[in-house]
CSV table of C-alpha atoms and ligand atoms in Angstrom, one decimal:
chain,number,residue,atom,x,y,z
A,210,MET,CA,60.1,19.7,27.5
A,211,THR,CA,57.5,20.2,30.2
A,212,TYR,CA,54.1,21.7,29.5
A,213,SER,CA,51.3,21.8,32.0
A,214,GLY,CA,48.6,23.9,30.1
A,215,ARG,CA,45.5,22.7,28.3
A,216,VAL,CA,46.2,20.1,25.6
A,217,PRO,CA,43.8,20.2,22.6
A,218,GLY,CA,42.1,16.8,22.0
A,219,HIS,CA,42.3,16.9,18.2
A,220,VAL,CA,45.1,18.9,16.5
A,221,ALA,CA,45.2,19.3,12.7
A,222,ILE,CA,48.2,20.7,10.8
A,223,ILE,CA,48.7,22.3,7.4
A,224,MET,CA,52.4,21.6,7.0
A,225,ASP,CA,53.4,24.4,4.7
A,226,GLY,CA,56.7,25.9,3.7
A,227,ASN,CA,58.9,22.9,2.8
A,228,GLY,CA,59.7,24.4,-0.6
A,229,ARG,CA,60.6,27.8,0.8
A,230,TRP,CA,62.7,26.2,3.5
A,231,ALA,CA,64.7,24.3,0.8
A,232,GLU,CA,65.0,27.5,-1.3
A,233,SER,CA,66.3,29.4,1.7
A,234,GLN,CA,69.0,26.8,2.1
A,235,GLY,CA,69.9,26.6,-1.6
A,236,LEU,CA,68.6,23.0,-1.7
A,237,PRO,CA,66.2,21.2,-4.1
A,238,ARG,CA,62.5,21.2,-3.0
A,239,LEU,CA,62.6,17.5,-2.3
A,240,GLU,CA,65.1,18.2,0.5
A,241,GLY,CA,62.5,20.5,2.0
A,242,HIS,CA,59.9,17.6,2.0
A,243,ARG,CA,62.5,15.3,3.5
A,244,ARG,CA,63.1,17.7,6.3
A,245,GLY,CA,59.3,18.1,6.6
A,246,ALA,CA,59.1,14.3,7.2
A,247,LYS,CA,61.5,14.8,10.1
A,248,SER,CA,59.1,17.4,11.6
A,249,VAL,CA,56.3,15.0,11.2
A,250,ARG,CA,58.1,12.5,13.3
A,251,GLU,CA,59.0,15.0,16.0
A,252,VAL,CA,55.5,16.5,16.2
A,253,THR,CA,53.8,13.1,16.3
A,254,ARG,CA,56.0,12.0,19.2
A,255,ALA,CA,55.4,15.2,21.0
A,256,CYS,CA,51.6,14.9,20.6
A,257,ARG,CA,51.6,11.3,21.8
A,258,ARG,CA,53.7,12.3,24.8
A,259,LEU,CA,51.6,15.4,25.7
A,260,GLY,CA,48.3,13.4,25.6
A,261,VAL,CA,46.8,14.6,22.3
A,262,ARG,CA,43.9,12.2,21.3
A,263,ALA,CA,44.1,12.8,17.6
A,264,LEU,CA,46.5,14.4,15.1
A,265,THR,CA,45.5,15.0,11.5
A,266,LEU,CA,48.2,16.0,9.0
A,267,TYR,CA,47.6,17.5,5.6
A,268,ALA,CA,50.2,15.5,3.8
A,269,PHE,CA,48.9,15.8,0.2
A,270,SER,CA,45.9,17.7,-1.1
A,271,GLU,CA,43.7,16.9,-4.1
A,272,GLN,CA,45.1,20.0,-5.6
A,273,ASN,CA,48.8,18.8,-5.1
A,274,TRP,CA,48.3,16.4,-8.0
A,275,PHE,CA,48.7,19.4,-10.3
A,276,ARG,CA,52.3,20.0,-9.2
A,277,PRO,CA,55.1,18.9,-11.6
A,278,SER,CA,55.0,15.1,-11.9
A,279,SER,CA,58.6,14.9,-10.7
A,280,GLU,CA,57.6,16.5,-7.4
A,281,VAL,CA,54.4,14.4,-7.1
A,282,ASP,CA,56.5,11.2,-7.7
A,283,ALA,CA,59.1,12.4,-5.1
A,284,LEU,CA,56.4,13.1,-2.5
A,285,MET,CA,54.8,9.7,-3.1
A,286,THR,CA,58.1,7.9,-2.7
A,287,LEU,CA,58.7,9.9,0.5
A,288,LEU,CA,55.2,9.0,1.8
A,289,GLY,CA,55.7,5.3,1.0
A,290,GLN,CA,59.1,5.3,2.8
A,291,TYR,CA,57.6,7.2,5.8
A,292,ILE,CA,54.7,4.7,6.2
A,293,ARG,CA,57.1,1.6,6.0
A,294,GLY,CA,59.7,3.3,8.2
A,295,GLU,CA,57.3,4.4,10.9
A,296,ARG,CA,55.5,1.0,11.2
A,297,ARG,CA,57.4,-0.2,14.3
A,298,GLU,CA,57.1,3.2,16.1
A,299,ILE,CA,53.4,3.5,15.3
A,300,LEU,CA,52.6,-0.1,16.6
A,301,ASP,CA,54.9,0.2,19.7
A,302,ASN,CA,53.3,3.5,20.7
A,303,ASP,CA,49.7,2.2,20.5
A,304,ILE,CA,48.9,4.6,17.7
A,305,ARG,CA,46.0,4.0,15.3
A,306,LEU,CA,46.8,5.1,11.8
A,307,SER,CA,44.0,6.2,9.5
A,308,ALA,CA,43.7,8.2,6.3
A,309,ILE,CA,41.2,10.7,4.9
A,310,GLY,CA,40.9,11.6,1.3
A,311,ARG,CA,40.5,10.0,-2.1
A,312,VAL,CA,43.1,7.3,-1.0
A,313,ARG,CA,42.3,5.1,-4.0
A,314,LYS,CA,44.1,7.6,-6.2
A,315,LEU,CA,47.4,6.9,-4.5
A,316,PRO,CA,49.9,4.7,-6.2
A,317,ASP,CA,50.1,1.1,-5.0
A,318,ALA,CA,53.5,1.8,-3.4
A,319,VAL,CA,51.8,4.1,-0.9
A,320,ARG,CA,48.3,2.6,-0.7
A,321,ARG,CA,49.4,-0.9,0.1
A,322,PRO,CA,51.7,-0.2,3.1
A,323,LEU,CA,49.1,2.4,4.2
A,324,GLU,CA,46.2,0.0,4.1
A,325,SER,CA,48.2,-2.8,5.8
A,326,LEU,CA,49.4,-0.5,8.6
A,327,MET,CA,45.9,0.9,9.1
A,328,ALA,CA,44.6,-2.7,9.5
A,329,GLU,CA,47.5,-3.7,11.8
A,330,SER,CA,46.9,-0.7,14.1
A,331,GLU,CA,43.1,-0.5,14.0
A,332,ASN,CA,42.7,-1.6,17.7
A,333,ASN,CA,45.3,0.8,19.1
A,334,GLN,CA,44.0,3.4,21.5
A,335,GLY,CA,47.0,5.6,22.5
A,336,MET,CA,46.4,8.2,19.8
A,337,ASP,CA,44.9,8.6,16.4
A,338,LEU,CA,47.3,9.6,13.6
A,339,CYS,CA,45.3,10.5,10.5
A,340,LEU,CA,47.0,11.3,7.2
A,341,ALA,CA,45.0,13.6,4.9
A,342,LEU,CA,46.1,12.2,1.5
A,343,SER,CA,44.6,13.3,-1.8
A,344,TYR,CA,42.4,15.2,0.6
A,345,GLY,CA,40.1,18.1,-0.1
A,346,GLY,CA,37.5,19.6,2.3
A,347,ARG,CA,35.0,20.3,-0.4
A,348,GLU,CA,35.5,16.8,-1.9
A,349,GLU,CA,34.8,15.4,1.6
A,350,ILE,CA,31.5,17.2,1.8
A,351,VAL,CA,30.6,16.1,-1.8
A,352,ASP,CA,31.2,12.5,-0.9
A,353,ALA,CA,29.2,12.9,2.3
A,354,VAL,CA,26.3,14.3,0.3
A,355,ARG,CA,26.5,11.5,-2.2
A,356,SER,CA,26.5,8.9,0.6
A,357,LEU,CA,23.5,10.5,2.2
A,358,VAL,CA,21.6,10.6,-1.1
A,359,THR,CA,22.4,6.9,-1.6
A,360,ALA,CA,21.1,6.1,2.0
A,361,ALA,CA,18.0,8.1,1.3
A,362,ARG,CA,17.3,6.3,-2.0
A,363,LEU,CA,17.6,3.0,-0.1
A,364,GLY,CA,15.1,4.3,2.4
A,365,LYS,CA,17.7,4.3,5.2
A,366,VAL,CA,17.5,8.0,5.8
A,367,GLN,CA,14.5,10.4,5.8
A,368,GLU,CA,14.9,14.1,5.0
A,369,GLY,CA,13.9,15.1,8.5
A,370,GLN,CA,16.8,13.0,10.0
A,371,VAL,CA,19.5,15.0,8.2
A,372,ASP,CA,21.2,17.2,10.8
A,373,GLU,CA,24.7,18.2,11.7
A,374,SER,CA,25.6,15.0,13.5
A,375,LEU,CA,24.3,12.8,10.7
A,376,ILE,CA,26.4,14.8,8.2
A,377,ALA,CA,29.4,14.4,10.5
A,378,GLU,CA,28.8,10.7,10.5
A,379,HIS,CA,29.1,10.6,6.7
A,380,LEU,CA,32.4,12.6,6.6
A,381,TRP,CA,35.7,10.8,6.1
A,382,THR,CA,36.6,11.9,9.7
A,383,SER,CA,33.6,10.1,11.3
A,384,HIS,CA,36.1,8.0,13.4
A,385,LEU,CA,37.7,11.1,15.0
A,386,PRO,CA,36.8,13.6,17.7
A,387,ALA,CA,35.9,17.2,16.8
A,388,VAL,CA,38.9,19.3,15.7
A,389,ASP,CA,40.0,21.7,18.4
A,390,LEU,CA,43.1,23.4,16.9
A,391,ILE,CA,44.2,23.9,13.3
A,392,ILE,CA,47.8,25.0,12.9
A,393,ARG,CA,49.2,26.4,9.6
A,394,THR,CA,52.9,27.0,9.2
A,395,SER,CA,54.8,29.3,6.9
A,396,GLY,CA,52.8,32.6,7.3
A,397,GLU,CA,49.9,31.8,4.9
A,398,LEU,CA,46.6,32.9,6.3
A,399,ARG,CA,44.1,30.5,4.7
A,400,LEU,CA,42.7,27.0,5.1
A,401,SER,CA,43.4,25.8,1.5
A,402,ASN,CA,40.5,23.3,1.4
A,403,PHE,CA,41.5,21.6,4.7
A,404,LEU,CA,38.8,20.4,7.1
A,405,LEU,CA,36.2,22.9,6.0
A,406,TRP,CA,33.3,21.4,8.0
A,407,HIS,CA,35.5,20.9,11.1
A,408,ALA,CA,36.9,24.4,11.0
A,409,ALA,CA,33.6,25.8,12.1
A,410,TYR,CA,34.5,26.0,15.8
A,411,ALA,CA,38.2,25.0,15.8
A,412,GLU,CA,40.8,27.5,17.0
A,413,LEU,CA,43.1,28.7,14.2
A,414,TYR,CA,46.8,29.2,14.9
A,415,PHE,CA,49.1,30.7,12.2
A,416,THR,CA,52.8,30.9,12.5
A,417,ASP,CA,55.5,32.2,10.2
A,418,THR,CA,57.8,29.2,11.0
A,419,LEU,CA,58.3,27.0,8.0
A,420,TRP,CA,57.3,23.4,8.5
A,421,PRO,CA,60.8,21.9,8.5
A,422,ASN,CA,61.6,24.3,11.4
A,423,PHE,CA,58.5,23.3,13.4
A,424,GLY,CA,59.1,20.9,16.2
A,425,GLU,CA,58.1,20.2,19.8
A,426,THR,CA,59.0,23.8,21.0
A,427,GLN,CA,56.8,25.4,18.4
A,428,LEU,CA,54.0,22.9,19.0
A,429,ILE,CA,54.0,23.7,22.7
A,430,GLU,CA,53.9,27.5,21.8
A,431,ALA,CA,50.8,26.8,19.8
A,432,PHE,CA,49.3,24.9,22.7
A,433,ARG,CA,50.1,27.8,25.1
A,434,GLU,CA,48.2,30.1,22.7
A,435,PHE,CA,45.4,27.6,22.5
A,436,SER,CA,45.2,27.7,26.4
A,437,ARG,CA,44.7,31.4,26.3
A,438,ARG,CA,41.7,31.2,23.9
A,439,ASN,CA,38.3,31.5,25.3
A,440,ARG,CA,36.1,29.0,23.4
A,441,ARG,CA,32.4,29.9,23.6
A,442,PHE,CA,31.0,27.9,20.6
A,443,GLY,CA,28.7,30.9,20.0
A,444,ARG,CA,27.3,30.9,23.5
A,445,VAL,CA,27.5,33.2,26.5
A,446,GLY,CA,27.6,32.9,30.3
A,447,GLU,CA,26.6,29.6,31.9
A,448,THR,CA,25.6,28.0,28.7
A,449,VAL,CA,29.2,28.0,27.4
A,450,PRO,CA,30.2,24.3,27.4
A,451,PRO,CA,33.4,23.2,29.1
A,452,PRO,CA,36.6,23.8,27.1
A,453,ASP,CA,37.2,21.5,24.2
A,454,ALA,CA,33.7,20.0,24.2
A,455,GLU,CA,32.1,20.9,21.0
A,456,VAL,CA,28.5,19.9,21.2
A,457,LEU,CA,26.4,19.5,18.1
B,662,LIG,C1,53.8,22.1,1.7
B,662,LIG,O1,55.0,22.7,1.4
B,662,LIG,C2,53.9,20.7,1.9
B,662,LIG,C3,53.4,19.7,1.2
B,662,LIG,C4,52.7,19.9,-0.1
B,662,LIG,C5,53.5,18.3,1.5
B,662,LIG,C6,53.7,18.0,2.9
B,662,LIG,C7,54.6,16.8,3.0
B,662,LIG,C8,55.5,16.6,4.0
B,662,LIG,C9,55.5,17.4,5.2
B,662,LIG,C10,56.5,15.5,4.0
B,662,LIG,C11,55.9,14.1,3.8
B,662,LIG,C12,54.7,13.8,4.7
B,662,LIG,C13,54.7,12.8,5.6
B,662,LIG,C14,53.4,12.6,6.3
B,662,LIG,C15,55.9,12.0,5.9
B,662,LIG,P1,55.2,23.4,0.0
B,662,LIG,O2,56.0,22.5,-0.9
B,662,LIG,O3,53.9,23.9,-0.5
B,662,LIG,O4,56.1,24.6,0.5
B,662,LIG,P2,56.2,26.0,-0.3
B,662,LIG,O5,54.8,26.7,-0.1
B,662,LIG,O6,57.2,26.7,0.5
B,662,LIG,O7,56.5,25.8,-1.7
């Protein structure tokens, strides 16, 4: 599919609606997550092809641990299979895999293949693929504050040095560019603890499409809408920075 409009540098997606998709088809919820994994593949390929620099996917939130254990186990199995199954494609396409969140809480069957593929792909430069796993935006800010307090106690940071860019350096996303576009599928109109700091100047795009029905066509539609947005970062006239250049 051809697309010649503006491409956001960093796209982040809240992949919602797997359960409702399954329900609508009379299938178990797990089947919705399986189909969701297919959308992950299609959207990742499309982002790589269209020249997106970074793609962050909300695969499992800190709050998702409170789902029934059968669903949590099934999601973990699916994540482990996905990471092992995508290894070749990730490496062949020069993709650098990373993760944000309380990754140490993940079972070994997910954490081990994840850490090994992160290490194997760490020098890749074609695109960043970042999985938000056991992720929470407030938790990310809490951890950044803790790390700054530790740095201050060690005398490495003075109070007057704490500014937005220093905080950003202590977030889990410090290796990624600023978020340009946050997409949420399935008609819900909230951020659900996703990338709270980063959402400050990101464009938000909500669609009723359920995640298993979201693919390249729907991604390009989101990019078209993004192209129509006039990003001013709170400024006016000539002081407006060029599109997609968040400046701290
Ligand atoms: C939300 O749908 C989705 C999730 C909680 C998990 C997202 C997981 C996947 C897309 C599949 C595996 C991920 C990867 C990276 C391969 P929901 O279950 O909350 O849907 P509902 O709101 O309709 O119940």
